[in-house]
Every structure is written in C-alpha cells, then in structure tokens.
C-alpha cells in the first residue's frame, strides 16, 4: 500500500514539474507568430524612423521639415519653422541691429490677403536677416525666412558665403543650378526637399557663394 502511495506521489510531483517547465518555456522562449510579427513590424518601423531622421527629415505639425534647412552660430542650430520669440532670438544671435514688426491688414498696401492678422518680424544683423511670423492672436513666432551674406554663419553642412561652387556641389550633391551653370555668370543653386515648400537657395557669382537664402513658402 505504501509503495502505491509513494508511486502516486511521484507521478503527481513529476506532473507539476513538467507543467512548470512548460510554462517557463512559453513565457521566456519563442513568442506566438502574432507577437513575433508585431515585434518585427515595430522593429521595421523603428528602423525606418531612424533612417528618416538620419537623412535629415522629421515630421512636424503634419509637414515635413528638413533639419538640413538651418544654419549654425555659436553652437546654436537655427532652422526654418523653429519657434523663436524676441528673447530667444537675442539669446541665440545677440541683440539685433534693427527689429521691425508688421501686422498685415486689408488696407496696408501689401495685397497679402492670406496673411491678414499675421504678424511678421524682421531681425537684422550684420550679414544676416531672419524673419518670423505668428498667426492671428498667436503666441508663437516661427522662422520662415533666413538670408545670409556673412561667412560667420554656416549651413549645417558647413557651407558659407565665399565658398566655391565646387565646394557647394560636393556638400549638396542633391542640389542643382537653375541656369546653364557657366562659372562666369550669376546663377542660383537650389536644394529643395521633397515637400516643395521649404527651400535653400545659394546665389552664385564668379563661381562662389555670394549669399544663402533659406525659406518656407507661406500659404
């Protein structure tokens, strides 16, 4: 009788151990096909996102804004569509030589009906002009136009006024000249991302970069 009880107890213990082992394998081992697919999809999505950021494009407020469309000054990177009020501009670039503010209206003579109620500010520095705009009654000013003529302000790919056309082409192989590309004539070399809204344009004179414009087309 005792042998039967011991045998039964051994069978029960073995069953419990097998159950625990199987449970551990399921929780720590291979996932179900659905879980594995979800993980693969997530990894693929992460890789695609990383690649997009690596290429310089990030989604912001439903529009693609290239972080390439920026310049660097004193370790500050200033890009199109960045928010920047007067205090922030002074922190990044110093006090401007001149600051002009204008709120568009129906009778201001500009014929900019789509911008009625918008406030534009123009910050002028030696060799640099930055324009911001804010929506009616908006509290955020965003940068929409930058013009550079001083070599102390370089693009994120380290192109500045005075650089040669060849240096520019090497830095921006995606760009192209709008004219016939004659080195002795003036031309514009444009770098345009796929959204066709944000643009970087280099004015070329005597085969050198004379000025740089970075801007976003306003609706």
PDB file of C-alpha atoms in Angstrom:
ATOM      1  CA  UNK A   1       0.000   0.000   0.000  1.00  0.00           C
ATOM      2  CA  UNK A   2       2.819   2.406   0.962  1.00  0.00           C
ATOM      3  CA  UNK A   3       4.579   1.716  -2.377  1.00  0.00           C
ATOM      4  CA  UNK A   4       1.423   2.648  -4.300  1.00  0.00           C
ATOM      5  CA  UNK A   5       1.109   5.924  -2.360  1.00  0.00           C
ATOM      6  CA  UNK A   6       4.780   6.776  -2.980  1.00  0.00           C
ATOM      7  CA  UNK A   7       4.382   5.970  -6.670  1.00  0.00           C
ATOM      8  CA  UNK A   8       1.265   8.129  -6.942  1.00  0.00           C
ATOM      9  CA  UNK A   9       3.031  10.992  -5.162  1.00  0.00           C
ATOM     10  CA  UNK A  10       5.997  10.714  -7.528  1.00  0.00           C
ATOM     11  CA  UNK A  11       3.687  10.853 -10.560  1.00  0.00           C
ATOM     12  CA  UNK A  12       1.947  13.991  -9.194  1.00  0.00           C
ATOM     13  CA  UNK A  13       5.263  15.710  -8.449  1.00  0.00           C
ATOM     14  CA  UNK A  14       6.575  14.847 -11.919  1.00  0.00           C
ATOM     15  CA  UNK A  15       3.394  16.260 -13.477  1.00  0.00           C
ATOM     16  CA  UNK A  16       3.764  19.509 -11.523  1.00  0.00           C
ATOM     17  CA  UNK A  17       7.399  19.865 -12.545  1.00  0.00           C
ATOM     18  CA  UNK A  18       6.586  19.291 -16.228  1.00  0.00           C
ATOM     19  CA  UNK A  19       3.794  21.885 -16.076  1.00  0.00           C
ATOM     20  CA  UNK A  20       6.119  24.464 -14.503  1.00  0.00           C
ATOM     21  CA  UNK A  21       8.819  23.757 -17.095  1.00  0.00           C
ATOM     22  CA  UNK A  22       6.366  24.185 -19.993  1.00  0.00           C
ATOM     23  CA  UNK A  23       5.011  27.428 -18.520  1.00  0.00           C
ATOM     24  CA  UNK A  24       8.535  28.808 -18.168  1.00  0.00           C
ATOM     25  CA  UNK A  25       9.362  27.948 -21.772  1.00  0.00           C
ATOM     26  CA  UNK A  26       6.247  29.706 -23.062  1.00  0.00           C
ATOM     27  CA  UNK A  27       6.910  32.854 -21.054  1.00  0.00           C
ATOM     28  CA  UNK A  28      10.656  33.057 -21.743  1.00  0.00           C
ATOM     29  CA  UNK A  29      11.029  31.243 -25.038  1.00  0.00           C
ATOM     30  CA  UNK A  30       9.602  31.724 -28.527  1.00  0.00           C
ATOM     31  CA  UNK A  31       6.654  34.098 -28.893  1.00  0.00           C
ATOM     32  CA  UNK A  32       3.486  33.316 -30.809  1.00  0.00           C
ATOM     33  CA  UNK A  33       3.519  34.046 -34.570  1.00  0.00           C
ATOM     34  CA  UNK A  34       1.310  37.116 -33.972  1.00  0.00           C
ATOM     35  CA  UNK A  35       3.620  38.507 -31.278  1.00  0.00           C
ATOM     36  CA  UNK A  36       6.687  37.820 -33.379  1.00  0.00           C
ATOM     37  CA  UNK A  37       5.112  39.633 -36.356  1.00  0.00           C
ATOM     38  CA  UNK A  38       4.158  42.607 -34.172  1.00  0.00           C
ATOM     39  CA  UNK A  39       7.727  42.842 -32.899  1.00  0.00           C
ATOM     40  CA  UNK A  40       9.111  42.607 -36.433  1.00  0.00           C
ATOM     41  CA  UNK A  41       6.732  45.347 -37.598  1.00  0.00           C
ATOM     42  CA  UNK A  42       7.771  47.542 -34.675  1.00  0.00           C
ATOM     43  CA  UNK A  43      11.469  46.986 -35.381  1.00  0.00           C
ATOM     44  CA  UNK A  44      10.939  47.788 -39.054  1.00  0.00           C
ATOM     45  CA  UNK A  45       9.074  50.959 -38.119  1.00  0.00           C
ATOM     46  CA  UNK A  46      11.867  51.997 -35.764  1.00  0.00           C
ATOM     47  CA  UNK A  47      14.484  51.359 -38.448  1.00  0.00           C
ATOM     48  CA  UNK A  48      12.516  53.444 -40.955  1.00  0.00           C
ATOM     49  CA  UNK A  49      12.114  56.268 -38.443  1.00  0.00           C
ATOM     50  CA  UNK A  50      15.819  56.204 -37.640  1.00  0.00           C
ATOM     51  CA  UNK A  51      16.649  56.284 -41.345  1.00  0.00           C
ATOM     52  CA  UNK A  52      14.327  59.246 -41.920  1.00  0.00           C
ATOM     53  CA  UNK A  53      15.931  61.184 -39.089  1.00  0.00           C
ATOM     54  CA  UNK A  54      19.388  60.218 -40.356  1.00  0.00           C
ATOM     55  CA  UNK A  55      18.517  61.731 -43.732  1.00  0.00           C
ATOM     56  CA  UNK A  56      17.533  64.945 -42.005  1.00  0.00           C
ATOM     57  CA  UNK A  57      13.745  64.827 -42.336  1.00  0.00           C
ATOM     58  CA  UNK A  58      11.364  64.801 -39.423  1.00  0.00           C
ATOM     59  CA  UNK A  59       7.612  65.178 -39.273  1.00  0.00           C
ATOM     60  CA  UNK A  60       6.448  68.304 -37.523  1.00  0.00           C
ATOM     61  CA  UNK A  61       2.850  69.515 -37.349  1.00  0.00           C
ATOM     62  CA  UNK A  62       1.813  67.442 -40.361  1.00  0.00           C
ATOM     63  CA  UNK A  63       4.523  68.841 -42.621  1.00  0.00           C
ATOM     64  CA  UNK A  64       7.972  67.563 -43.453  1.00  0.00           C
ATOM     65  CA  UNK A  65      10.595  69.992 -42.255  1.00  0.00           C
ATOM     66  CA  UNK A  66      14.180  69.294 -43.176  1.00  0.00           C
ATOM     67  CA  UNK A  67      16.562  69.902 -40.346  1.00  0.00           C
ATOM     68  CA  UNK A  68      19.083  70.453 -43.120  1.00  0.00           C
ATOM     69  CA  UNK A  69      17.446  73.828 -43.744  1.00  0.00           C
ATOM     70  CA  UNK A  70      19.338  75.554 -40.978  1.00  0.00           C
ATOM     71  CA  UNK A  71      22.465  77.454 -40.103  1.00  0.00           C
ATOM     72  CA  UNK A  72      24.811  77.249 -37.139  1.00  0.00           C
ATOM     73  CA  UNK A  73      26.096  80.096 -34.998  1.00  0.00           C
ATOM     74  CA  UNK A  74      27.858  79.850 -31.616  1.00  0.00           C
ATOM     75  CA  UNK A  75      26.754  76.202 -31.275  1.00  0.00           C
ATOM     76  CA  UNK A  76      23.102  77.154 -31.884  1.00  0.00           C
ATOM     77  CA  UNK A  77      21.370  75.462 -34.825  1.00  0.00           C
ATOM     78  CA  UNK A  78      18.617  77.715 -36.175  1.00  0.00           C
ATOM     79  CA  UNK A  79      16.199  76.119 -38.631  1.00  0.00           C
ATOM     80  CA  UNK A  80      13.177  77.005 -40.691  1.00  0.00           C
ATOM     81  CA  UNK A  81       9.918  76.546 -38.728  1.00  0.00           C
ATOM     82  CA  UNK A  82      11.701  76.776 -35.374  1.00  0.00           C
ATOM     83  CA  UNK A  83       9.773  78.835 -32.846  1.00  0.00           C
ATOM     84  CA  UNK A  84      11.696  81.911 -31.761  1.00  0.00           C
ATOM     85  CA  UNK A  85      10.389  84.932 -29.895  1.00  0.00           C
ATOM     86  CA  UNK A  86      12.391  88.118 -29.299  1.00  0.00           C
ATOM     87  CA  UNK A  87      14.066  86.817 -26.142  1.00  0.00           C
ATOM     88  CA  UNK A  88      15.063  83.534 -27.809  1.00  0.00           C
ATOM     89  CA  UNK A  89      16.458  85.336 -30.843  1.00  0.00           C
ATOM     90  CA  UNK A  90      18.582  87.555 -28.620  1.00  0.00           C
ATOM     91  CA  UNK A  91      19.866  84.530 -26.685  1.00  0.00           C
ATOM     92  CA  UNK A  92      20.893  82.751 -29.896  1.00  0.00           C
ATOM     93  CA  UNK A  93      22.120  85.628 -32.058  1.00  0.00           C
ATOM     94  CA  UNK A  94      22.516  88.602 -29.765  1.00  0.00           C
ATOM     95  CA  UNK A  95      20.671  91.900 -29.883  1.00  0.00           C
ATOM     96  CA  UNK A  96      19.722  92.758 -33.478  1.00  0.00           C
ATOM     97  CA  UNK A  97      20.844  95.982 -35.096  1.00  0.00           C
ATOM     98  CA  UNK A  98      17.267  96.529 -36.152  1.00  0.00           C
ATOM     99  CA  UNK A  99      13.906  94.891 -35.385  1.00  0.00           C
ATOM    100  CA  UNK A 100      10.833  95.637 -37.458  1.00  0.00           C
ATOM    101  CA  UNK A 101       7.343  94.319 -36.758  1.00  0.00           C
ATOM    102  CA  UNK A 102       4.310  94.461 -39.036  1.00  0.00           C
ATOM    103  CA  UNK A 103       0.800  93.038 -38.674  1.00  0.00           C
ATOM    104  CA  UNK A 104      -0.847  92.520 -42.051  1.00  0.00           C
ATOM    105  CA  UNK A 105      -4.208  94.192 -42.635  1.00  0.00           C
ATOM    106  CA  UNK A 106      -6.577  94.676 -45.551  1.00  0.00           C
ATOM    107  CA  UNK A 107      -5.528  98.308 -46.074  1.00  0.00           C
ATOM    108  CA  UNK A 108      -1.756  98.109 -45.545  1.00  0.00           C
ATOM    109  CA  UNK A 109      -0.986  98.189 -49.277  1.00  0.00           C
ATOM    110  CA  UNK A 110       0.802  94.832 -49.354  1.00  0.00           C
ATOM    111  CA  UNK A 111      -2.040  92.909 -51.049  1.00  0.00           C
ATOM    112  CA  UNK A 112      -1.303  89.925 -48.813  1.00  0.00           C
ATOM    113  CA  UNK A 113      -4.898  88.983 -48.072  1.00  0.00           C
ATOM    114  CA  UNK A 114      -3.985  85.447 -46.992  1.00  0.00           C
ATOM    115  CA  UNK A 115      -1.819  86.914 -44.215  1.00  0.00           C
ATOM    116  CA  UNK A 116      -4.317  89.374 -42.749  1.00  0.00           C
ATOM    117  CA  UNK A 117      -3.918  89.294 -38.983  1.00  0.00           C
ATOM    118  CA  UNK A 118      -0.490  87.645 -39.135  1.00  0.00           C
ATOM    119  CA  UNK A 119       2.445  89.476 -37.531  1.00  0.00           C
ATOM    120  CA  UNK A 120       5.827  89.436 -39.266  1.00  0.00           C
ATOM    121  CA  UNK A 121       9.054  90.407 -37.505  1.00  0.00           C
ATOM    122  CA  UNK A 122      12.350  91.091 -39.251  1.00  0.00           C
ATOM    123  CA  UNK A 123      15.583  90.754 -37.247  1.00  0.00           C
ATOM    124  CA  UNK A 124      18.561  92.406 -38.941  1.00  0.00           C
ATOM    125  CA  UNK A 125      22.178  91.630 -38.024  1.00  0.00           C
ATOM    126  CA  UNK A 126      25.388  92.364 -39.954  1.00  0.00           C
ATOM    127  CA  UNK A 127      25.306  89.828 -42.782  1.00  0.00           C
ATOM    128  CA  UNK A 128      22.123  88.126 -41.556  1.00  0.00           C
ATOM    129  CA  UNK A 129      18.374  88.693 -41.733  1.00  0.00           C
ATOM    130  CA  UNK A 130      15.826  86.429 -40.035  1.00  0.00           C
ATOM    131  CA  UNK A 131      12.065  86.740 -40.480  1.00  0.00           C
ATOM    132  CA  UNK A 132       9.446  85.239 -38.180  1.00  0.00           C
ATOM    133  CA  UNK A 133       5.664  85.135 -38.406  1.00  0.00           C
ATOM    134  CA  UNK A 134       2.854  84.380 -35.997  1.00  0.00           C
ATOM    135  CA  UNK A 135      -0.783  83.518 -36.639  1.00  0.00           C
ATOM    136  CA  UNK A 136      -3.519  85.981 -35.568  1.00  0.00           C
ATOM    137  CA  UNK A 137      -3.538  86.248 -31.786  1.00  0.00           C
ATOM    138  CA  UNK A 138      -0.857  83.565 -31.719  1.00  0.00           C
ATOM    139  CA  UNK A 139       1.779  83.468 -29.031  1.00  0.00           C
ATOM    140  CA  UNK A 140       4.412  81.564 -31.036  1.00  0.00           C
ATOM    141  CA  UNK A 141       6.635  83.209 -33.633  1.00  0.00           C
ATOM    142  CA  UNK A 142       8.147  80.771 -36.142  1.00  0.00           C
ATOM    143  CA  UNK A 143      11.058  81.367 -38.519  1.00  0.00           C
ATOM    144  CA  UNK A 144      10.117  81.332 -42.205  1.00  0.00           C
ATOM    145  CA  UNK A 145      12.918  83.213 -43.955  1.00  0.00           C
ATOM    146  CA  UNK A 146      16.685  83.475 -43.467  1.00  0.00           C
ATOM    147  CA  UNK A 147      19.181  85.359 -45.627  1.00  0.00           C
ATOM    148  CA  UNK A 148      22.942  85.087 -45.037  1.00  0.00           C
ATOM    149  CA  UNK A 149      25.769  87.113 -46.559  1.00  0.00           C
ATOM    150  CA  UNK A 150      28.384  86.900 -43.759  1.00  0.00           C
ATOM    151  CA  UNK A 151      30.676  83.818 -43.729  1.00  0.00           C
ATOM    152  CA  UNK A 152      30.471  83.527 -39.932  1.00  0.00           C
ATOM    153  CA  UNK A 153      27.033  81.929 -40.423  1.00  0.00           C
ATOM    154  CA  UNK A 154      27.412  78.471 -41.987  1.00  0.00           C
ATOM    155  CA  UNK A 155      24.801  75.926 -43.029  1.00  0.00           C
ATOM    156  CA  UNK A 156      24.638  72.610 -41.166  1.00  0.00           C
ATOM    157  CA  UNK A 157      26.817  71.152 -43.934  1.00  0.00           C
ATOM    158  CA  UNK A 158      29.344  73.924 -43.296  1.00  0.00           C
ATOM    159  CA  UNK A 159      28.754  75.948 -46.456  1.00  0.00           C
ATOM    160  CA  UNK A 160      29.127  79.709 -46.098  1.00  0.00           C
ATOM    161  CA  UNK A 161      29.322  82.859 -48.181  1.00  0.00           C
ATOM    162  CA  UNK A 162      32.570  82.927 -50.126  1.00  0.00           C
ATOM    163  CA  UNK A 163      32.840  79.159 -50.633  1.00  0.00           C
ATOM    164  CA  UNK A 164      33.496  77.921 -54.170  1.00  0.00           C
ATOM    165  CA  UNK A 165      30.810  76.430 -56.372  1.00  0.00           C
ATOM    166  CA  UNK A 166      32.694  73.116 -56.412  1.00  0.00           C
ATOM    167  CA  UNK A 167      32.731  73.018 -52.610  1.00  0.00           C
ATOM    168  CA  UNK A 168      28.996  73.719 -52.613  1.00  0.00           C
ATOM    169  CA  UNK A 169      28.289  70.951 -55.142  1.00  0.00           C
ATOM    170  CA  UNK A 170      30.280  68.455 -53.080  1.00  0.00           C
ATOM    171  CA  UNK A 171      28.370  69.400 -49.929  1.00  0.00           C
ATOM    172  CA  UNK A 172      24.940  69.375 -51.613  1.00  0.00           C
ATOM    173  CA  UNK A 173      25.024  66.788 -54.413  1.00  0.00           C
ATOM    174  CA  UNK A 174      21.198  66.750 -54.361  1.00  0.00           C
ATOM    175  CA  UNK A 175      21.069  70.401 -55.455  1.00  0.00           C
ATOM    176  CA  UNK A 176      21.230  71.862 -58.948  1.00  0.00           C
ATOM    177  CA  UNK A 177      21.932  75.081 -60.812  1.00  0.00           C
ATOM    178  CA  UNK A 178      18.920  76.776 -62.333  1.00  0.00           C
ATOM    179  CA  UNK A 179      20.814  78.335 -65.203  1.00  0.00           C
ATOM    180  CA  UNK A 180      23.347  76.863 -67.599  1.00  0.00           C
ATOM    181  CA  UNK A 181      25.980  76.686 -64.877  1.00  0.00           C
ATOM    182  CA  UNK A 182      28.507  78.989 -66.551  1.00  0.00           C
ATOM    183  CA  UNK A 183      31.114  79.821 -63.885  1.00  0.00           C
ATOM    184  CA  UNK A 184      31.467  83.429 -65.080  1.00  0.00           C
ATOM    185  CA  UNK A 185      27.786  84.266 -64.784  1.00  0.00           C
ATOM    186  CA  UNK A 186      25.374  84.646 -61.902  1.00  0.00           C
ATOM    187  CA  UNK A 187      23.128  81.724 -61.093  1.00  0.00           C
ATOM    188  CA  UNK A 188      21.161  80.135 -58.265  1.00  0.00           C
ATOM    189  CA  UNK A 189      21.965  76.703 -56.879  1.00  0.00           C
ATOM    190  CA  UNK A 190      18.877  75.278 -55.199  1.00  0.00           C
ATOM    191  CA  UNK A 191      18.488  72.493 -52.664  1.00  0.00           C
ATOM    192  CA  UNK A 192      14.806  71.564 -52.479  1.00  0.00           C
ATOM    193  CA  UNK A 193      13.406  68.783 -50.292  1.00  0.00           C
ATOM    194  CA  UNK A 194      10.556  66.608 -51.492  1.00  0.00           C
ATOM    195  CA  UNK A 195       7.810  68.713 -49.919  1.00  0.00           C
ATOM    196  CA  UNK A 196       8.455  71.602 -52.383  1.00  0.00           C
ATOM    197  CA  UNK A 197       7.632  74.097 -49.638  1.00  0.00           C
ATOM    198  CA  UNK A 198      10.965  74.584 -47.885  1.00  0.00           C
ATOM    199  CA  UNK A 199      13.940  75.704 -49.969  1.00  0.00           C
ATOM    200  CA  UNK A 200      17.636  76.510 -49.613  1.00  0.00           C
ATOM    201  CA  UNK A 201      18.983  78.704 -52.394  1.00  0.00           C
ATOM    202  CA  UNK A 202      22.622  79.709 -52.901  1.00  0.00           C
ATOM    203  CA  UNK A 203      23.244  82.736 -55.123  1.00  0.00           C
ATOM    204  CA  UNK A 204      26.367  82.141 -57.202  1.00  0.00           C
ATOM    205  CA  UNK A 205      28.566  84.912 -58.598  1.00  0.00           C
ATOM    206  CA  UNK A 206      32.034  84.418 -60.100  1.00  0.00           C
ATOM    207  CA  UNK A 207      31.836  80.706 -59.196  1.00  0.00           C
ATOM    208  CA  UNK A 208      31.419  81.496 -55.485  1.00  0.00           C
ATOM    209  CA  UNK A 209      28.562  81.573 -52.999  1.00  0.00           C
ATOM    210  CA  UNK A 210      27.549  85.210 -52.659  1.00  0.00           C
ATOM    211  CA  UNK A 211      24.508  84.716 -50.413  1.00  0.00           C
ATOM    212  CA  UNK A 212      22.310  81.984 -48.930  1.00  0.00           C
ATOM    213  CA  UNK A 213      18.551  82.072 -48.575  1.00  0.00           C
ATOM    214  CA  UNK A 214      16.609  79.508 -46.547  1.00  0.00           C
ATOM    215  CA  UNK A 215      12.864  79.920 -46.619  1.00  0.00           C
ATOM    216  CA  UNK A 216       9.464  78.328 -46.319  1.00  0.00           C
ATOM    217  CA  UNK A 217       6.651  79.300 -48.683  1.00  0.00           C
ATOM    218  CA  UNK A 218       3.735  80.786 -46.778  1.00  0.00           C
ATOM    219  CA  UNK A 219       0.228  79.555 -47.602  1.00  0.00           C
TER     220      UNK A 219
END
